[in-house]
Short mmCIF file of C-alpha atoms in Angstrom, two decimals:
data_model
loop_
_atom_site.label_atom_id
_atom_site.label_comp_id
_atom_site.label_asym_id
_atom_site.label_seq_id
_atom_site.Cartn_x
_atom_site.Cartn_y
_atom_site.Cartn_z
CA UNK B 18 -22.54 -8.16 -8.19
CA UNK B 19 -24.77 -6.26 -5.60
CA UNK B 20 -22.67 -4.07 -3.20
CA UNK B 21 -23.91 -1.91 0.04
CA UNK B 22 -21.56 1.05 0.96
CA UNK B 23 -21.48 3.22 3.47
CA UNK B 24 -19.28 6.74 3.57
CA UNK B 25 -19.39 6.47 -0.13
CA UNK B 26 -19.68 10.48 -0.33
CA UNK B 27 -16.59 10.55 1.46
CA UNK B 28 -12.72 10.63 -0.14
CA UNK B 29 -12.14 7.00 -0.45
CA UNK B 30 -15.72 6.36 -1.22
CA UNK B 31 -15.97 8.99 -4.16
CA UNK B 32 -12.58 7.63 -5.77
CA UNK B 33 -13.83 4.18 -5.84
CA UNK B 34 -17.23 4.20 -6.74
CA UNK B 35 -16.67 4.95 -10.82
CA UNK B 36 -14.79 1.30 -10.67
CA UNK B 37 -18.04 0.13 -8.94
CA UNK B 38 -19.85 1.05 -12.40
CA UNK B 39 -19.99 -2.73 -13.83
CA UNK B 40 -22.26 -3.45 -10.59
CA UNK B 41 -24.71 -2.89 -8.60
CA UNK B 42 -23.96 -0.39 -5.80
CA UNK B 43 -26.56 0.75 -3.23
CA UNK B 44 -25.15 3.28 -0.38
CA UNK B 45 -26.48 4.45 2.94
CA UNK B 46 -26.77 8.09 3.42
CA UNK B 47 -28.36 10.80 5.33
CA UNK B 48 -28.75 12.91 2.17
CA UNK B 49 -29.71 10.78 -0.43
CA UNK B 50 -30.33 13.71 -2.85
CA UNK B 51 -26.43 14.91 -2.06
CA UNK B 52 -24.96 11.29 -2.57
CA UNK B 53 -27.47 11.15 -5.87
CA UNK B 54 -25.82 14.72 -6.64
CA UNK B 55 -22.16 13.72 -6.06
CA UNK B 56 -21.92 9.90 -7.08
CA UNK B 57 -24.31 9.91 -9.79
CA UNK B 58 -28.61 8.59 -10.60
CA UNK B 59 -26.81 5.01 -11.32
CA UNK B 60 -27.18 3.90 -7.44
CA UNK B 61 -29.39 3.66 -5.32
CA UNK B 62 -29.15 5.72 -2.13
CA UNK B 63 -30.92 5.28 0.97
CA UNK B 64 -30.92 7.57 4.41
CA UNK B 65 -30.36 4.00 6.58
CA UNK B 66 -30.25 0.71 7.15
CA UNK B 67 -33.82 0.31 8.52
CA UNK B 68 -35.23 -0.24 5.54
CA UNK B 69 -33.22 -3.07 5.02
CA UNK B 70 -34.29 -6.24 6.95
CA UNK B 71 -31.42 -8.25 6.28
CA UNK B 72 -28.54 -7.85 3.58
CA UNK B 73 -29.55 -11.36 1.90
CA UNK B 74 -29.87 -9.65 -1.58
CA UNK B 75 -26.13 -7.88 -1.30
CA UNK B 76 -22.96 -10.06 -2.32
CA UNK B 77 -20.57 -7.71 -0.55
CA UNK B 78 -20.15 -4.71 1.83
CA UNK B 79 -17.64 -2.10 2.06
CA UNK B 80 -18.44 -0.27 4.98
CA UNK B 81 -16.37 3.06 4.80
CA UNK B 82 -18.23 5.21 7.24
CA UNK B 83 -16.47 7.82 9.87
CA UNK B 84 -16.50 10.98 11.00
CA UNK B 85 -12.80 12.80 9.96
CA UNK B 86 -10.43 11.98 13.25
CA UNK B 87 -8.06 15.13 12.78
CA UNK B 88 -9.11 18.62 12.42
CA UNK B 89 -10.67 19.51 14.95
CA UNK B 90 -10.09 19.34 19.21
CA UNK B 91 -11.22 16.09 20.83
CA UNK B 92 -13.33 17.67 23.37
CA UNK B 93 -15.40 14.95 25.02
CA UNK B 94 -18.30 15.32 22.49
CA UNK B 95 -16.44 15.36 19.44
CA UNK B 96 -14.86 12.00 20.84
CA UNK B 97 -18.55 10.61 21.25
CA UNK B 98 -19.17 12.01 17.64
CA UNK B 99 -16.41 10.00 15.75
CA UNK B 100 -17.03 6.90 18.00
CA UNK B 101 -20.36 6.59 17.62
CA UNK B 102 -19.80 7.58 13.85
CA UNK B 103 -17.73 4.11 13.35
CA UNK B 104 -19.16 2.17 15.49
CA UNK B 105 -22.53 2.49 15.68
CA UNK B 106 -23.06 1.53 11.86
CA UNK B 107 -20.41 -0.65 12.02
CA UNK B 108 -22.58 -3.01 14.28
CA UNK B 109 -25.85 -2.43 12.52
CA UNK B 110 -23.80 -3.96 9.45
CA UNK B 111 -22.60 -6.97 11.41
CA UNK B 112 -25.96 -7.20 13.08
CA UNK B 113 -28.32 -7.46 9.28
CA UNK B 114 -25.47 -9.69 8.34
CA UNK B 115 -25.92 -12.39 11.15
CA UNK B 116 -29.67 -11.83 10.50
CA UNK B 117 -29.45 -13.37 6.90
CA UNK B 118 -30.34 -16.78 5.59
CA UNK B 119 -27.82 -15.77 2.52
CA UNK B 120 -25.06 -13.10 3.94
CA UNK B 121 -22.41 -11.32 2.17
CA UNK B 122 -19.56 -13.26 1.04
CA UNK B 123 -17.40 -10.07 2.02
CA UNK B 124 -17.61 -7.55 4.58
CA UNK B 125 -14.60 -5.22 4.14
CA UNK B 126 -14.67 -2.28 6.76
CA UNK B 127 -12.75 0.82 7.63
CA UNK B 128 -9.81 0.98 10.17
CA UNK B 129 -6.42 2.63 10.66
CA UNK B 130 -2.75 2.39 11.79
CA UNK B 131 -3.70 3.94 14.50
CA UNK B 132 -4.88 0.42 16.09
CA UNK B 133 -0.76 0.03 16.39
CA UNK B 134 -0.51 3.08 18.62
CA UNK B 135 2.92 5.35 19.01
CA UNK B 136 5.26 2.67 17.67
CA UNK B 137 8.61 4.94 16.72
CA UNK B 138 10.64 3.93 14.40
CA UNK B 139 9.85 0.11 15.31
CA UNK B 140 9.16 -1.81 12.09
CA UNK B 141 5.42 -3.81 12.40
CA UNK B 142 3.46 -5.34 9.77
CA UNK B 143 -0.40 -6.95 10.44
CA UNK B 144 1.77 -9.93 12.25
CA UNK B 145 2.66 -7.10 15.33
CA UNK B 146 1.26 -7.67 18.74
CA UNK B 147 -0.87 -4.82 19.45
CA UNK B 148 -0.91 -3.82 23.31
CA UNK B 149 -3.54 -1.86 24.63
CA UNK B 150 -3.36 1.66 25.79
CA UNK B 151 -6.14 3.16 27.49
CA UNK B 152 -4.53 7.08 26.81
CA UNK B 153 -4.48 6.31 23.12
CA UNK B 154 -7.73 7.29 21.90
CA UNK B 155 -7.17 6.45 18.24
CA UNK B 156 -6.02 2.95 18.99
CA UNK B 157 -9.07 2.29 21.32
CA UNK B 158 -11.30 3.44 18.73
CA UNK B 159 -9.87 1.12 15.98
CA UNK B 160 -9.38 -1.15 18.51
CA UNK B 161 -13.26 -1.68 19.44
CA UNK B 162 -13.99 -0.58 15.20
CA UNK B 163 -12.57 -3.42 14.05
CA UNK B 164 -13.56 -6.09 16.73
CA UNK B 165 -17.23 -4.79 15.87
CA UNK B 166 -16.54 -6.15 12.27
CA UNK B 167 -15.03 -9.45 13.36
CA UNK B 168 -18.37 -10.53 14.40
CA UNK B 169 -19.39 -10.91 11.26
CA UNK B 170 -16.80 -13.54 10.60
CA UNK B 171 -18.25 -16.70 9.76
CA UNK B 172 -18.04 -19.43 7.09
CA UNK B 173 -19.84 -17.08 4.90
CA UNK B 174 -18.97 -14.22 4.81
CA UNK B 175 -15.33 -13.44 5.52
CA UNK B 176 -14.16 -10.14 6.76
CA UNK B 177 -11.40 -7.86 5.58
CA UNK B 178 -9.94 -4.94 7.59
CA UNK B 179 -8.05 -1.80 6.00
CA UNK B 180 -5.99 -0.33 8.54
CA UNK B 181 -5.49 3.03 6.50
CA UNK B 182 -2.79 5.37 7.16
CA UNK B 183 -2.59 9.12 5.57
CA UNK B 184 -3.93 8.98 1.98
CA UNK B 185 -2.31 11.04 -0.51
CA UNK B 186 -5.11 13.03 -2.28
CA UNK B 187 -5.18 16.69 -3.67
CA UNK B 188 -9.12 16.98 -3.12
CA UNK B 189 -9.48 16.12 0.74
CA UNK B 190 -7.74 14.57 3.66
CA UNK B 191 -4.85 15.34 6.08
CA UNK B 192 -2.93 16.66 2.64
CA UNK B 193 -5.23 19.27 1.62
CA UNK B 194 -5.04 20.65 4.80
CA UNK B 195 -1.22 20.65 4.87
CA UNK B 196 -1.07 22.29 1.10
CA UNK B 197 -1.55 25.83 1.82
CA UNK B 198 1.33 26.51 4.22
CA UNK B 199 3.86 24.80 1.56
CA UNK B 200 2.42 27.02 -0.97
CA UNK B 201 3.71 30.19 0.50
CA UNK B 202 6.84 28.73 1.30
CA UNK B 203 6.36 27.81 5.06
CA UNK B 204 5.90 24.45 5.39
CA UNK B 205 8.32 22.31 7.57
CA UNK B 206 8.49 19.21 9.30
CA UNK B 207 5.82 18.80 12.56
CA UNK B 208 8.16 18.27 16.34
CA UNK B 209 11.60 16.56 15.28
CA UNK B 210 10.15 15.08 12.27
CA UNK B 211 11.50 11.38 13.09
CA UNK B 212 7.84 10.06 13.55
CA UNK B 213 6.98 7.89 10.83
CA UNK B 214 4.09 9.48 8.15
CA UNK B 215 2.56 5.76 7.11
CA UNK B 216 0.92 7.09 3.46
CA UNK B 217 -1.03 5.85 0.60
CA UNK B 218 -1.78 6.94 -3.21
CA UNK B 219 -5.17 7.58 -3.15
CA UNK B 220 -5.57 5.39 -6.48
CA UNK B 221 -3.80 2.91 -4.86
CA UNK B 222 -6.05 3.19 -1.98
CA UNK B 223 -9.23 2.08 -4.29
CA UNK B 224 -6.69 -0.70 -6.22
CA UNK B 225 -6.42 -2.14 -3.10
CA UNK B 226 -9.60 -2.35 -1.96
CA UNK B 227 -10.77 -3.53 -5.34
CA UNK B 228 -8.09 -5.84 -4.60
CA UNK B 229 -9.40 -7.50 -1.89
CA UNK B 230 -12.85 -7.37 -2.91
CA UNK B 231 -12.21 -9.70 -6.07
CA UNK B 232 -9.83 -11.88 -4.21
CA UNK B 233 -11.75 -14.55 -1.72
CA UNK B 234 -8.75 -15.87 -0.02
CA UNK B 235 -8.22 -12.44 1.30
CA UNK B 236 -9.31 -11.95 5.23
CA UNK B 237 -8.32 -10.16 8.28
CA UNK B 238 -6.67 -6.88 8.72
CA UNK B 239 -4.35 -5.59 6.23
CA UNK B 240 -2.05 -2.03 6.42
CA UNK B 241 -3.05 -0.06 3.27
CA UNK B 242 0.06 1.64 3.71
CA UNK B 243 2.54 2.34 1.06
CA UNK B 244 5.72 0.08 1.17
CA UNK B 245 8.26 3.00 1.95
CA UNK B 246 6.82 4.74 5.23
CA UNK B 247 8.93 7.80 5.48
CA UNK B 248 9.64 9.71 8.30
CA UNK B 249 7.78 13.33 9.01
CA UNK B 250 10.99 15.26 7.88
CA UNK B 251 11.59 13.31 4.62
CA UNK B 252 7.46 13.53 3.60
CA UNK B 253 8.06 17.44 4.60
CA UNK B 254 11.13 18.16 2.41
CA UNK B 255 9.70 15.73 -0.59
CA UNK B 256 6.59 18.11 -0.61
CA UNK B 257 8.06 20.89 -0.55
CA UNK B 258 10.87 20.07 -3.32
CA UNK B 259 7.48 18.58 -5.29
CA UNK B 260 5.91 21.94 -5.22
CA UNK B 261 9.31 24.00 -5.68
CA UNK B 262 9.44 25.26 -2.14
CA UNK B 263 11.98 26.20 0.53
CA UNK B 264 12.03 23.65 3.38
CA UNK B 265 13.06 26.23 6.41
CA UNK B 266 10.68 26.48 9.13
CA UNK B 267 9.33 23.79 11.26
CA UNK B 268 6.53 23.18 13.56
CA UNK B 269 6.93 23.23 17.27
CA UNK B 270 5.66 20.34 19.03
CA UNK B 271 4.65 22.53 21.80
CA UNK B 272 2.58 24.60 19.37
CA UNK B 273 0.33 21.53 17.69
CA UNK B 274 -0.56 20.35 21.58
CA UNK B 275 -1.80 24.15 21.91
CA UNK B 276 -3.53 24.18 18.90
CA UNK B 277 -4.75 20.92 18.48
CA UNK B 278 -5.05 19.40 22.14
CA UNK B 279 -4.84 15.74 22.61
CA UNK B 280 -5.62 15.41 18.53
CA UNK B 281 -2.15 16.25 18.11
CA UNK B 282 -1.04 13.06 18.83
CA UNK B 283 -2.43 11.78 15.09
CA UNK B 284 0.49 14.59 13.91
CA UNK B 285 3.16 13.74 16.48
CA UNK B 286 3.03 9.69 16.76
CA UNK B 287 3.82 7.60 14.31
CA UNK B 288 4.11 3.96 12.57
CA UNK B 289 6.42 2.51 10.46
CA UNK B 290 3.66 0.19 9.04
CA UNK B 291 4.51 -2.06 5.88
CA UNK B 292 1.77 -3.37 3.60
CA UNK B 293 3.19 -7.05 4.29
CA UNK B 294 0.12 -9.05 4.09
CA UNK B 295 -1.44 -7.32 1.12
CA UNK B 296 2.18 -7.58 -0.94
CA UNK B 297 1.95 -11.38 -0.26
CA UNK B 298 -1.71 -11.47 -1.58
CA UNK B 299 0.25 -10.79 -4.87
CA UNK B 300 -1.05 -6.74 -4.35
CA UNK B 301 1.57 -4.65 -6.54
CA UNK B 302 1.80 -0.61 -5.35
CA UNK B 303 1.34 1.40 -8.47
CA UNK B 304 2.85 4.32 -6.23
CA UNK B 305 5.41 3.01 -4.03
CA UNK B 306 7.34 5.68 -3.60
CA UNK B 307 6.30 9.52 -1.93
CA UNK B 308 7.64 11.29 -4.75
CA UNK B 309 6.16 9.63 -7.01
CA UNK B 310 2.88 9.29 -4.80
CA UNK B 311 3.19 13.51 -4.80
CA UNK B 312 4.21 14.28 -8.56
CA UNK B 313 1.15 12.24 -9.66
CA UNK B 314 -0.83 13.57 -7.36
CA UNK B 315 -0.25 17.13 -7.19
CA UNK B 316 1.43 18.01 -10.99
CA UNK B 317 -0.56 15.72 -13.27
#
């Protein structure tokens, strides 16, 4: 299979590509030399999509590109960076798919559970009716991101959307940022800890993408989240237990709001998102429970 991948040097991309060794892979990277160094020389690395007049040569496109949404305050400049890093390349891919005579059969494009907004303890799956919230930046980003990607849908191309939760991985992502205080025994719940924490272990994330890639009947949005979402308090306790550290402290909401500003909503809001559609299609999770996922990630 000939596959075009964006965001290949990110957390998920680096974990995914070794599973595509038997395929012919082209990646889009601003730094092809770094891409070759990280991913190997069996790939073809391009510094932009401009060298491709269309995508006739590809069987599938996997779009994982996007500036990290967590870790920096959401200044107006940072918001534009986050938006442009998702919307622009997705629009470019869609435009090239639409101008192809024999377009890729599959377009898998990123999104996030942030599209649902803050749903407190309400259980939600892909059938949930999303109500737009003009004050919720992450929802606006994901909503527009998905709208652009769905423009590629046709009789020749199916579109799958990855509504991803918090990816549990030691080598990057949100967990890597959380580890240090827990390792020193000062980790704990955020705010009241009752917000739901939709998560997925990195291996299951990769397996889920491969499942969608190889199952031609799948299309539309999929919650890439484990089937057992838990509250932030329960996650915090499980993490402390896995590391054999105390679980006594907590971070007040006001501290986060002062430190992170508007972006603190990513940690204070929650989505009790279930992967019902993915499971109905036949996908089985290797790590359905957080204790098992953390042990595999941190102890093996």
